[in-house]
Tab-separated table of C-alpha atoms and ligand atoms in Angstrom:
chain	number	residue	atom	x	y	z
L	1	MET	CA	-13.777	-31.648	-13.195
L	2	THR	CA	-12.318	-29.283	-11.116
L	3	SER	CA	-14.587	-26.799	-11.518
L	4	ASP	CA	-17.351	-28.246	-10.373
L	5	ARG	CA	-19.500	-25.567	-8.609
L	6	THR	CA	-20.981	-28.641	-6.496
L	7	ALA	CA	-17.476	-29.525	-5.080
L	8	PRO	CA	-16.289	-28.610	-1.188
L	9	ALA	CA	-15.388	-24.992	-1.672
L	10	ARG	CA	-11.519	-24.282	-2.492
L	11	ARG	CA	-10.072	-21.718	-0.147
L	12	PHE	CA	-7.423	-19.246	-1.646
L	13	TYR	CA	-5.010	-17.329	0.319
L	14	ILE	CA	-3.138	-13.872	-0.764
L	15	LYS	CA	-0.722	-12.788	0.533
L	16	THR	CA	0.912	-9.145	0.264
L	17	TYR	CA	3.924	-7.216	0.115
L	18	GLY	CA	4.932	-3.949	-0.840
L	19	CYS	CA	2.944	-0.613	-1.886
L	20	GLN	CA	-1.057	0.097	-1.766
L	21	MET	CA	-0.910	-0.582	-5.551
L	22	ASN	CA	-0.540	-4.330	-4.517
L	23	LEU	CA	-2.635	-3.710	-2.154
L	24	ARG	CA	-5.711	-2.802	-4.616
L	25	ASP	CA	-4.239	-5.992	-6.458
L	26	SER	CA	-4.567	-8.880	-4.185
L	27	ASP	CA	-8.359	-7.233	-3.931
L	28	SER	CA	-8.983	-7.206	-7.534
L	29	ALA	CA	-7.289	-10.499	-8.049
L	30	ALA	CA	-9.437	-12.072	-4.813
L	31	ALA	CA	-12.522	-10.193	-5.652
L	32	LEU	CA	-11.959	-12.693	-9.918
L	33	LEU	CA	-11.573	-15.886	-7.770
L	34	ILE	CA	-14.606	-15.034	-5.698
L	35	GLU	CA	-16.578	-14.090	-8.247
L	36	HIS	CA	-15.492	-17.996	-10.175
L	37	GLY	CA	-16.480	-19.983	-6.811
L	38	TRP	CA	-13.618	-19.561	-4.408
L	39	THR	CA	-13.706	-18.203	-0.584
L	40	PRO	CA	-10.992	-16.780	1.214
L	41	ALA	CA	-9.025	-19.239	4.119
L	42	ASP	CA	-7.765	-17.118	6.977
L	43	GLY	CA	-4.097	-18.176	6.253
L	44	GLU	CA	-1.573	-20.342	3.941
L	45	ALA	CA	-2.078	-23.922	5.971
L	46	ASP	CA	-5.718	-24.169	4.957
L	47	ALA	CA	-5.553	-23.123	1.598
L	48	ASP	CA	-5.781	-25.005	-1.440
L	49	LEU	CA	-4.250	-22.018	-3.495
L	50	VAL	CA	-1.869	-19.674	-1.932
L	51	ILE	CA	-0.682	-16.332	-4.325
L	52	LEU	CA	2.118	-14.194	-2.897
L	53	ASN	CA	1.614	-10.657	-4.490
L	54	THR	CA	5.175	-9.821	-3.878
L	55	CYS	CA	7.758	-6.217	-4.754
L	56	SER	CA	10.801	-5.732	-5.692
L	57	VAL	CA	11.350	-1.504	-4.479
L	58	ARG	CA	14.322	-2.974	-2.534
L	59	ASP	CA	16.245	-5.752	-2.272
L	60	GLN	CA	14.840	-6.670	1.452
L	61	ALA	CA	11.466	-7.135	-0.542
L	62	GLU	CA	12.264	-9.742	-2.743
L	63	ARG	CA	14.361	-11.360	-0.437
L	64	LYS	CA	11.239	-11.811	2.065
L	65	ALA	CA	8.686	-13.084	-0.570
L	66	VAL	CA	11.899	-15.589	-1.507
L	67	GLY	CA	12.132	-16.917	2.151
L	68	LYS	CA	8.056	-17.409	1.938
L	69	LEU	CA	8.269	-18.906	-1.274
L	70	GLY	CA	10.443	-22.000	0.809
L	71	PHE	CA	8.705	-21.920	3.239
L	72	LEU	CA	5.283	-22.855	1.172
L	73	GLY	CA	7.491	-25.472	-0.544
L	74	LYS	CA	7.450	-27.856	3.311
L	75	LEU	CA	3.839	-26.684	3.416
L	76	LYS	CA	3.262	-28.593	-0.133
L	77	ARG	CA	4.880	-31.460	0.976
L	78	GLU	CA	2.110	-31.592	3.473
L	79	ARG	CA	-0.638	-30.993	1.195
L	80	PRO	CA	0.596	-31.893	-2.235
L	81	TRP	CA	-2.913	-30.685	-3.900
L	82	MET	CA	-2.110	-26.979	-3.508
L	83	ILE	CA	-1.573	-24.339	-5.917
L	84	PHE	CA	1.238	-22.351	-5.471
L	85	GLY	CA	1.631	-18.581	-7.009
L	86	ILE	CA	3.154	-15.548	-7.328
L	87	MET	CA	1.695	-12.054	-8.952
L	88	GLY	CA	3.318	-8.638	-8.630
L	89	CYS	CA	6.457	-6.814	-9.271
L	90	MET	CA	8.685	-9.617	-8.778
L	91	ALA	CA	6.711	-11.884	-10.706
L	92	GLN	CA	6.684	-9.789	-13.608
L	93	ASN	CA	10.803	-9.102	-12.494
L	94	ARG	CA	11.713	-12.061	-11.958
L	95	GLY	CA	8.796	-14.822	-12.747
L	96	ALA	CA	10.170	-16.954	-15.547
L	97	GLU	CA	13.370	-17.995	-13.583
L	98	LEU	CA	11.470	-18.862	-10.185
L	99	LEU	CA	8.520	-21.049	-11.925
L	100	LYS	CA	12.256	-22.615	-13.475
L	101	SER	CA	13.703	-23.105	-10.482
L	102	ILE	CA	11.381	-23.422	-7.833
L	103	ARG	CA	9.956	-26.650	-8.047
L	104	HIS	CA	6.976	-26.215	-6.206
L	105	LEU	CA	5.827	-22.871	-7.749
L	106	ASP	CA	3.129	-23.756	-10.144
L	107	PHE	CA	2.197	-20.257	-11.869
L	108	VAL	CA	3.644	-16.778	-12.125
L	109	ILE	CA	1.361	-13.522	-13.238
L	110	GLY	CA	3.002	-10.300	-14.715
L	111	THR	CA	1.248	-6.875	-12.868
L	112	GLY	CA	-0.701	-6.607	-16.110
L	113	GLN	CA	-2.313	-10.102	-16.205
L	114	ILE	CA	-4.608	-10.528	-12.565
L	115	HIS	CA	-7.852	-10.474	-14.716
L	116	ARG	CA	-5.983	-13.971	-15.895
L	117	ILE	CA	-5.631	-15.340	-12.659
L	118	PRO	CA	-8.950	-17.461	-12.509
L	119	GLU	CA	-8.657	-18.876	-16.051
L	120	VAL	CA	-5.136	-19.493	-14.630
L	121	VAL	CA	-5.530	-21.722	-12.008
L	122	ASP	CA	-8.059	-23.543	-13.399
L	123	GLU	CA	-5.293	-24.491	-15.974
L	124	VAL	CA	-3.419	-25.575	-13.717
L	125	GLU	CA	-5.287	-27.307	-11.376
L	126	GLU	CA	-7.200	-29.550	-14.251
L	127	ASN	CA	-3.480	-30.304	-16.187
L	128	ARG	CA	-1.543	-29.953	-13.306
L	129	VAL	CA	1.454	-27.405	-16.086
L	130	LYS	CA	3.334	-24.553	-14.710
L	131	ARG	CA	1.755	-21.543	-16.395
L	132	ALA	CA	3.698	-18.429	-16.894
L	133	CYS	CA	1.609	-14.541	-17.888
L	134	LEU	CA	3.937	-11.624	-18.347
L	135	GLU	CA	2.505	-9.909	-21.268
L	136	HIS	CA	2.261	-6.212	-20.016
L	137	GLY	CA	-1.677	-5.469	-19.864
L	138	SER	CA	-3.871	-2.408	-20.857
L	139	ALA	CA	-5.266	-0.110	-18.195
L	140	THR	CA	-8.981	-1.197	-18.656
L	141	ASP	CA	-8.459	-4.896	-18.225
L	142	HIS	CA	-11.534	-6.774	-16.277
L	143	GLY	CA	-10.890	-7.101	-12.850
L	144	ILE	CA	-9.334	-3.456	-12.330
L	145	ASP	CA	-12.744	-2.632	-11.253
L	146	ALA	CA	-13.340	-5.611	-8.919
L	147	HIS	CA	-14.260	-5.163	-5.424
L	148	ARG	CA	-15.094	-7.582	-2.391
L	149	PHE	CA	-17.913	-6.580	-0.365
L	150	ASP	CA	-17.857	-9.377	2.348
L	151	GLY	CA	-21.056	-9.841	3.924
L	152	ALA	CA	-23.356	-6.951	4.677
L	153	GLU	CA	-20.380	-4.874	5.406
L	154	SER	CA	-18.402	-2.746	3.126
L	155	PRO	CA	-15.207	-1.229	3.714
L	156	HIS	CA	-14.713	2.240	5.573
L	157	SER	CA	-12.091	3.342	2.450
L	158	ALA	CA	-11.390	1.542	-0.995
L	159	PHE	CA	-8.629	1.906	-3.450
L	160	VAL	CA	-9.126	2.882	-7.491
L	161	SER	CA	-6.275	2.349	-9.603
L	162	ILE	CA	-6.771	5.158	-11.946
L	163	MET	CA	-3.620	4.489	-14.064
L	164	ARG	CA	-0.941	1.371	-14.373
L	165	GLY	CA	2.953	1.783	-14.857
L	166	CYS	CA	5.803	4.551	-15.094
L	167	SER	CA	7.028	6.137	-17.074
L	168	ARG	CA	9.445	8.738	-15.478
L	169	TYR	CA	12.364	5.824	-14.924
L	170	CYS	CA	13.753	7.570	-11.851
L	171	SER	CA	17.220	6.468	-12.137
L	172	TYR	CA	16.877	4.395	-9.147
L	173	CYS	CA	13.863	2.880	-9.822
L	174	ILE	CA	12.715	-0.263	-10.656
L	175	VAL	CA	8.873	-0.188	-11.426
L	176	PRO	CA	8.857	1.533	-14.828
L	177	PHE	CA	10.451	-2.272	-15.614
L	178	VAL	CA	8.167	-3.822	-13.789
L	179	ARG	CA	5.014	-2.262	-14.158
L	180	GLY	CA	5.905	-1.082	-18.098
L	181	PRO	CA	4.499	2.698	-19.514
L	182	GLU	CA	1.823	4.771	-17.600
L	183	ILE	CA	-1.299	4.310	-19.354
L	184	SER	CA	-4.593	6.176	-17.301
L	185	ARG	CA	-7.710	4.546	-17.349
L	186	PRO	CA	-10.628	6.593	-18.973
L	187	MET	CA	-12.411	8.657	-16.677
L	188	ASP	CA	-16.009	7.381	-17.231
L	189	SER	CA	-14.759	4.298	-16.283
L	190	ILE	CA	-13.222	5.650	-12.856
L	191	LEU	CA	-16.184	7.533	-12.060
L	192	ALA	CA	-18.198	4.362	-12.944
L	193	GLU	CA	-16.543	2.642	-10.186
L	194	CYS	CA	-16.339	5.269	-7.502
L	195	ARG	CA	-20.206	5.333	-8.092
L	196	MET	CA	-20.922	1.622	-7.465
L	197	LEU	CA	-18.424	2.113	-4.181
L	198	ALA	CA	-20.552	4.932	-3.319
L	199	GLU	CA	-23.893	3.516	-3.765
L	200	HIS	CA	-22.473	0.483	-1.580
L	201	GLY	CA	-21.813	3.016	1.279
L	202	VAL	CA	-18.050	3.446	1.097
L	203	PRO	CA	-17.651	6.895	2.126
L	204	GLU	CA	-13.829	7.377	1.192
L	205	ILE	CA	-12.006	6.488	-2.028
L	206	PHE	CA	-8.591	6.402	-2.630
L	207	LEU	CA	-6.707	7.039	-6.082
L	208	LEU	CA	-3.766	5.298	-6.637
L	209	GLY	CA	-1.198	5.396	-9.403
L	210	GLN	CA	2.875	5.785	-9.465
L	211	ASN	CA	2.552	9.018	-11.024
L	212	VAL	CA	-1.445	10.343	-10.466
L	213	SER	CA	-0.596	14.155	-10.593
L	214	ALA	CA	-0.115	12.755	-15.156
L	215	TYR	CA	-3.071	11.095	-15.349
L	216	GLY	CA	-4.453	11.654	-18.600
L	217	LEU	CA	-1.083	13.076	-19.591
L	218	ASP	CA	0.901	9.774	-20.497
L	219	ASN	CA	4.444	9.638	-21.088
L	220	THR	CA	4.702	13.515	-21.748
L	221	ALA	CA	7.462	15.794	-20.236
L	222	PRO	CA	6.404	17.763	-17.066
L	223	PRO	CA	3.870	20.369	-17.854
L	224	PRO	CA	4.600	24.041	-17.462
L	225	ASP	CA	2.991	25.344	-13.823
L	226	ASP	CA	-0.039	27.156	-15.682
L	227	ALA	CA	-1.274	24.021	-18.173
L	228	PRO	CA	-4.790	21.822	-17.175
L	229	SER	CA	-4.452	19.319	-15.307
L	230	PRO	CA	-6.595	16.505	-16.429
L	231	PHE	CA	-6.036	14.860	-12.772
L	232	ALA	CA	-7.619	17.913	-11.217
L	233	CYS	CA	-10.682	17.434	-13.296
L	234	LEU	CA	-10.977	13.851	-11.855
L	235	LEU	CA	-10.629	15.144	-8.532
L	236	ARG	CA	-13.337	17.617	-8.611
L	237	ALA	CA	-15.600	15.080	-10.838
L	238	ILE	CA	-15.310	12.150	-8.016
L	239	ALA	CA	-16.399	14.985	-5.753
L	240	GLU	CA	-19.063	15.693	-7.575
L	241	ILE	CA	-20.878	12.005	-6.567
L	242	ASP	CA	-23.188	11.800	-4.126
L	243	GLY	CA	-21.854	9.299	-0.956
L	244	VAL	CA	-18.252	10.444	-1.692
L	245	ARG	CA	-17.535	12.153	1.407
L	246	ARG	CA	-13.779	12.225	1.240
L	247	ILE	CA	-11.273	11.799	-1.783
L	248	ARG	CA	-7.397	10.586	-1.089
L	249	PHE	CA	-4.573	9.990	-3.345
L	250	THR	CA	-1.412	8.727	-3.794
L	251	SER	CA	1.381	8.879	-5.360
L	252	PRO	CA	1.779	12.122	-7.138
L	253	HIS	CA	5.232	13.322	-8.486
L	254	PRO	CA	6.356	17.334	-7.270
L	255	ALA	CA	7.330	17.957	-11.335
L	256	TYR	CA	3.437	17.178	-12.570
L	257	PHE	CA	2.094	19.213	-9.061
L	258	THR	CA	0.707	22.730	-11.280
L	259	GLN	CA	-1.446	25.393	-9.978
L	260	ALA	CA	-4.573	23.678	-11.777
L	261	LEU	CA	-3.882	21.392	-9.336
L	262	ILE	CA	-3.196	23.348	-6.092
L	263	ASP	CA	-6.240	25.092	-6.813
L	264	ALA	CA	-8.770	21.526	-7.236
L	265	PHE	CA	-6.548	20.787	-4.390
L	266	THR	CA	-7.518	23.314	-1.934
L	267	GLN	CA	-10.946	24.381	-3.162
L	268	THR	CA	-12.338	20.755	-3.034
L	269	GLU	CA	-13.813	20.216	0.393
L	270	LYS	CA	-14.089	16.904	-0.118
L	271	VAL	CA	-10.393	15.927	-1.187
L	272	CYS	CA	-8.635	15.560	2.075
L	273	LYS	CA	-6.051	17.824	3.468
L	274	TYR	CA	-3.078	15.093	3.165
L	275	VAL	CA	-0.368	14.870	0.455
L	276	HIS	CA	2.003	12.169	0.505
L	277	LEU	CA	4.387	14.242	-1.968
L	278	PRO	CA	7.709	12.065	-2.673
L	279	LEU	CA	10.846	14.521	-2.300
L	280	GLN	CA	13.293	11.827	-2.426
L	281	SER	CA	16.553	14.486	-1.810
L	282	GLY	CA	16.398	17.919	-0.381
L	283	SER	CA	20.055	18.315	-2.281
L	284	ASN	CA	19.867	19.460	-6.018
L	285	ARG	CA	22.555	17.814	-7.037
L	286	ILE	CA	21.448	14.487	-6.140
L	287	LEU	CA	18.107	15.142	-7.685
L	288	LYS	CA	19.645	15.487	-10.666
L	289	LEU	CA	20.999	11.835	-10.585
L	290	MET	CA	17.933	10.439	-9.796
L	291	ASN	CA	16.512	11.856	-12.640
L	292	ARG	CA	13.776	14.002	-10.457
L	293	PRO	CA	13.084	17.018	-12.862
L	294	TYR	CA	12.251	19.516	-9.908
L	295	ASP	CA	14.692	21.341	-7.285
L	296	THR	CA	13.881	22.323	-3.821
L	297	ALA	CA	12.582	25.387	-4.883
L	298	LYS	CA	10.189	24.473	-7.071
L	299	TYR	CA	9.066	21.530	-4.299
L	300	LEU	CA	9.018	24.477	-1.225
L	301	SER	CA	6.674	26.336	-4.278
L	302	ILE	CA	4.198	23.297	-3.892
L	303	ALA	CA	4.383	22.877	-0.029
L	304	ASP	CA	3.644	26.960	0.390
L	305	ARG	CA	1.391	27.601	-2.131
L	306	MET	CA	-0.638	25.220	-0.794
L	307	LYS	CA	0.305	25.850	2.858
L	308	GLU	CA	-0.886	29.667	2.031
L	309	ARG	CA	-4.647	28.283	1.051
L	310	CYS	CA	-4.629	25.600	3.439
L	311	PRO	CA	-2.738	25.980	6.877
L	312	GLU	CA	-4.119	22.801	7.885
L	313	MET	CA	-2.191	21.038	5.251
L	314	SER	CA	-0.320	18.474	5.953
L	315	PHE	CA	2.157	16.184	4.353
L	316	SER	CA	3.860	13.271	4.183
L	317	THR	CA	6.979	12.242	1.491
L	318	ASP	CA	9.304	9.334	1.027
L	319	VAL	CA	13.142	10.265	1.064
L	320	ILE	CA	16.138	8.160	0.374
L	321	VAL	CA	19.651	7.969	2.059
L	322	GLY	CA	22.888	6.854	1.034
L	323	PHE	CA	22.214	7.747	-2.750
L	324	PRO	CA	25.348	6.893	-4.729
L	325	THR	CA	27.161	9.817	-3.873
L	326	GLU	CA	25.276	11.496	-1.112
L	327	THR	CA	27.505	13.899	1.730
L	328	GLU	CA	27.403	14.706	4.465
L	329	ALA	CA	26.692	17.809	2.911
L	330	ASP	CA	23.582	17.073	0.539
L	331	PHE	CA	22.310	14.694	3.977
L	332	GLN	CA	22.205	17.921	5.530
L	333	ALA	CA	20.156	19.530	2.533
L	334	THR	CA	17.290	17.269	2.981
L	335	ARG	CA	16.925	17.551	6.758
L	336	GLU	CA	16.830	21.137	6.414
L	337	LEU	CA	14.180	20.619	3.873
L	338	MET	CA	12.050	18.078	5.388
L	339	ASP	CA	12.128	20.964	9.113
L	340	ARG	CA	11.356	23.145	6.661
L	341	VAL	CA	8.409	21.821	4.750
L	342	GLY	CA	7.293	20.357	8.377
L	343	PHE	CA	6.712	16.563	6.939
L	344	ASP	CA	4.450	14.911	9.488
L	345	ASN	CA	4.983	11.814	8.354
L	346	ALA	CA	7.592	10.416	5.990
L	347	TYR	CA	8.966	6.760	4.306
L	348	ILE	CA	12.475	6.357	4.909
L	349	PHE	CA	14.614	4.109	2.599
L	350	LYS	CA	17.905	2.892	1.937
L	351	TYR	CA	19.173	3.230	-1.293
L	352	SER	CA	19.574	-0.296	-2.936
L	353	PRO	CA	20.461	-1.243	-6.025
L	354	ARG	CA	18.076	-2.911	-8.295
L	355	SER	CA	19.589	-4.085	-11.537
L	356	GLY	CA	18.734	-2.893	-14.551
L	357	THR	CA	18.131	0.745	-13.182
L	358	ARG	CA	20.395	3.492	-14.003
L	359	SER	CA	21.426	3.999	-10.742
L	360	ALA	CA	22.864	0.429	-10.551
L	361	GLN	CA	24.221	0.339	-13.977
L	362	THR	CA	25.875	3.738	-13.800
L	363	MET	CA	26.798	4.495	-10.299
L	364	PRO	CA	28.721	3.086	-7.309
L	365	ASP	CA	26.887	1.867	-4.810
L	366	ASP	CA	29.478	4.009	-2.161
L	367	VAL	CA	27.840	5.226	0.852
L	368	PRO	CA	28.413	2.530	3.757
L	369	GLN	CA	26.002	0.852	4.958
L	370	GLU	CA	26.927	1.909	8.241
L	371	VAL	CA	26.091	5.548	7.041
L	372	LYS	CA	22.922	4.606	5.575
L	373	GLU	CA	21.406	3.149	8.588
L	374	GLU	CA	22.603	6.324	10.756
L	375	ARG	CA	21.386	9.031	8.410
L	376	ASN	CA	18.199	6.578	8.309
L	377	GLN	CA	17.839	6.822	12.282
L	378	ILE	CA	19.037	10.931	11.929
L	379	LEU	CA	15.858	11.114	9.627
L	380	LEU	CA	12.822	9.455	11.714
L	381	ALA	CA	14.154	11.031	14.872
L	382	ASP	CA	13.396	14.253	13.617
L	383	LEU	CA	10.468	13.238	12.490
L	384	GLU	CA	9.049	11.587	16.015
L	385	ARG	CA	10.178	14.846	17.546
L	386	ARG	CA	8.460	16.950	14.542
L	387	ALA	CA	5.354	14.936	14.843
L	388	GLY	CA	4.944	14.998	18.749
L	389	ASP	CA	5.435	18.603	18.400
L	390	ALA	CA	2.812	18.896	15.857
L	391	ASN	CA	0.484	16.608	17.380
L	392	ARG	CA	0.063	18.084	20.936
L	393	LYS	CA	-0.941	21.517	19.244
L	394	LEU	CA	-3.891	19.947	18.431
L	395	ILE	CA	-5.031	19.158	21.892
L	396	GLY	CA	-8.268	20.649	22.933
L	397	ARG	CA	-9.368	20.819	19.001
L	398	THR	CA	-11.997	18.894	17.847
L	399	PHE	CA	-11.824	16.636	14.422
L	400	GLU	CA	-14.288	14.953	12.508
L	401	LEU	CA	-13.125	11.425	11.851
L	402	LEU	CA	-14.469	8.782	9.534
L	403	VAL	CA	-14.101	5.706	11.761
L	404	GLU	CA	-11.877	3.449	10.750
L	405	GLY	CA	-12.816	0.035	13.183
L	406	PRO	CA	-11.307	-1.201	16.582
L	407	SER	CA	-8.058	-0.257	17.673
L	408	LYS	CA	-5.528	-3.184	17.118
L	409	ARG	CA	-4.391	-2.052	21.085
L	410	ASN	CA	-7.482	-1.793	23.135
L	411	ALA	CA	-10.603	-3.300	21.324
L	412	ALA	CA	-13.403	-1.180	23.930
L	413	ARG	CA	-11.517	2.029	21.963
L	414	TRP	CA	-11.901	2.673	18.335
L	415	SER	CA	-9.823	4.320	16.081
L	416	GLY	CA	-10.278	7.039	12.736
L	417	ARG	CA	-8.318	9.286	10.859
L	418	THR	CA	-8.998	12.679	11.177
L	419	ASP	CA	-9.489	15.083	7.466
L	420	THR	CA	-5.341	15.239	7.343
L	421	PHE	CA	-4.746	11.327	7.989
L	422	LYS	CA	-3.588	11.388	11.541
L	423	GLN	CA	-4.736	8.388	13.596
L	424	ALA	CA	-7.260	9.435	16.464
L	425	VAL	CA	-8.245	6.826	18.830
L	426	PHE	CA	-12.084	7.113	21.227
L	427	THR	CA	-14.195	5.280	23.321
L	428	PRO	CA	-17.343	4.707	21.753
L	429	ASP	CA	-20.324	5.676	23.815
L	430	PRO	CA	-22.147	2.204	24.404
L	431	GLU	CA	-25.804	3.625	24.180
L	432	ASN	CA	-24.696	4.744	20.345
L	433	PRO	CA	-22.533	2.066	19.308
L	434	VAL	CA	-20.236	3.051	16.015
L	435	GLU	CA	-19.409	1.191	13.136
L	436	SER	CA	-16.635	1.330	10.757
L	437	GLY	CA	-17.198	4.092	8.021
L	438	ASP	CA	-19.270	6.325	10.586
L	439	PHE	CA	-17.974	9.891	10.887
L	440	VAL	CA	-17.716	11.016	14.389
L	441	ARG	CA	-16.300	14.421	16.360
L	442	VAL	CA	-13.827	14.025	18.835
L	443	LYS	CA	-12.089	16.179	21.143
L	444	ILE	CA	-8.221	15.968	21.329
L	445	VAL	CA	-6.919	15.028	24.811
L	446	ARG	CA	-3.405	13.726	24.552
L	447	ALA	CA	-1.068	12.607	21.820
L	448	THR	CA	1.690	11.396	21.078
L	449	PRO	CA	3.887	11.192	17.742
L	450	THR	CA	1.993	8.838	16.112
L	451	THR	CA	-1.546	8.883	17.500
L	452	LEU	CA	-3.915	11.569	18.762
L	453	TYR	CA	-6.380	10.584	21.877
L	454	GLY	CA	-10.236	12.084	21.519
L	455	LYS	CA	-13.267	12.234	23.556
L	456	LEU	CA	-16.465	12.133	21.836
L	457	VAL	CA	-18.361	15.295	21.620
L	458	ALA	CA	-21.686	15.768	20.438
L	459	ASP	CA	-22.969	16.682	16.860
L	460	GLU	CA	-23.594	20.178	16.975
L	461	ALA	CA	-26.165	19.525	14.112
O	501	5AD	N1	16.311	2.217	-3.391
O	501	5AD	C1	15.513	2.743	-2.248
O	501	5AD	N2	14.202	3.040	-2.236
O	501	5AD	C2	13.802	2.957	-3.048
O	501	5AD	N3	12.741	3.465	-3.419
O	501	5AD	C3	12.519	3.182	-5.272
O	501	5AD	N4	13.617	2.909	-5.360
O	501	5AD	C4	14.192	2.522	-4.271
O	501	5AD	C5	15.510	2.399	-4.286
O	501	5AD	N5	16.421	1.700	-5.243
O	501	5AD	C6	11.683	4.187	-2.835
O	501	5AD	C7	11.420	6.136	-3.331
O	501	5AD	C8	10.142	5.290	-3.486
O	501	5AD	C9	9.474	4.720	-2.668
O	501	5AD	C10	8.358	3.953	-2.781
O	501	5AD	O1	10.215	3.407	-2.806
O	501	5AD	O2	11.470	6.505	-1.952
O	501	5AD	O3	9.262	6.663	-3.321
O	502	SF4	FE1	9.577	4.918	-9.237
O	502	SF4	FE2	9.996	7.197	-10.008
O	502	SF4	FE3	8.241	6.467	-11.383
O	502	SF4	FE4	8.177	6.918	-8.639
O	502	SF4	S1	7.482	8.268	-10.293
O	502	SF4	S2	7.146	4.790	-9.618
O	502	SF4	S3	10.101	6.693	-8.191
O	502	SF4	S4	10.408	5.631	-11.444
């Protein structure tokens, strides 16, 4: 009987591709497996169960996961008892086909069925059958709030999903097809999860959703600028929780970014002064083709109102280059807008047609690959120059950092984040060791486009 809890611990490994929602889903899945007697493995080679949490947003992400699946087939020949499954967007999108065509794939779990992973794994293990669970779930399914706290240590930051799915149907995007329509979690359930995290000593809450600014407005068109914002109420309610010190979120949609949200954002001290607000393009013609219901004036007005209230506000964004019919003039409009907003960070994507989406069905992928690459490089170079200039201006200033852990490059140094999400590195005082989750104050002495370097300063308190 494979579910015998006295048997040697069965070990699992989850490899995650894609966005923060996938990282969060992997964490929920891991917590559920641990609850069912599984133990985390260090890698796929010493695991009895391997799950790939996949992404479909761009073709490249799917290709990576398919390559990995091939490699796992070789591993299974050496360790035939292993169980392989896929979850996430590619599982939802192509799971049934992959389950049939890949012999060593045992199960596929859709984006709304994560809570069923332990049961499905047991069934595969006991009966050696292939299983597919691809129905869309509800936002309150068991598991959405499952977290793992390894040993005594709590993470410095925890993701909290506040909604599932997306109903925006941007013309290039596969997410509404693979994650289903927007469903918001009830506020009570989100607040209970945040309280539980605070009680475990987690200082930072990172709220997640495909369109968080539409929280509680499920499936409605963009509201007028003076409409009430359930998301703003949620931010204010989380800020009331003792022990929560910082609140972050991703991603809001500009068309749902109302004045009430700007007010909550800029008036609530615990809400970090960093916003990742996907722009996608700085050309109004392209925004229309993308089915993004805002124009550049609206985007700029949001950025200006936030900066007016809070000059320190740091902006980040997503941009797609090479969308069908994008001309040099459209691209230059994007460059100019990015400069005007002064983004500190940006994720630049080369347009990748996704089957089933409106742009793939009705628009030719007519910007040559080399032009997409060139535009990508130009935006990255602009960004580096701008971020370098902005970071250099911070030399001499003192910031409070939330300590994340030892720096990846040099373990003698530690790394943390400012309120504005800038990474800063410092050398801890050997007399007063720091831990992940602590807050320290540092004075910036050096800066590169990606990192600040600081010296600890004594707390004035
Ligand atoms: N091609 C390129 N980039 C895309 N994104 C979403 N779909 C595509 C696509 N088909 C980008 C968008 C989105 C981010 C998560 O991925 O910029 O905000
Ligand atoms: Fe995709 Fe648009 Fe929804 Fe974002 S808002 S997930 S880009 S459809």
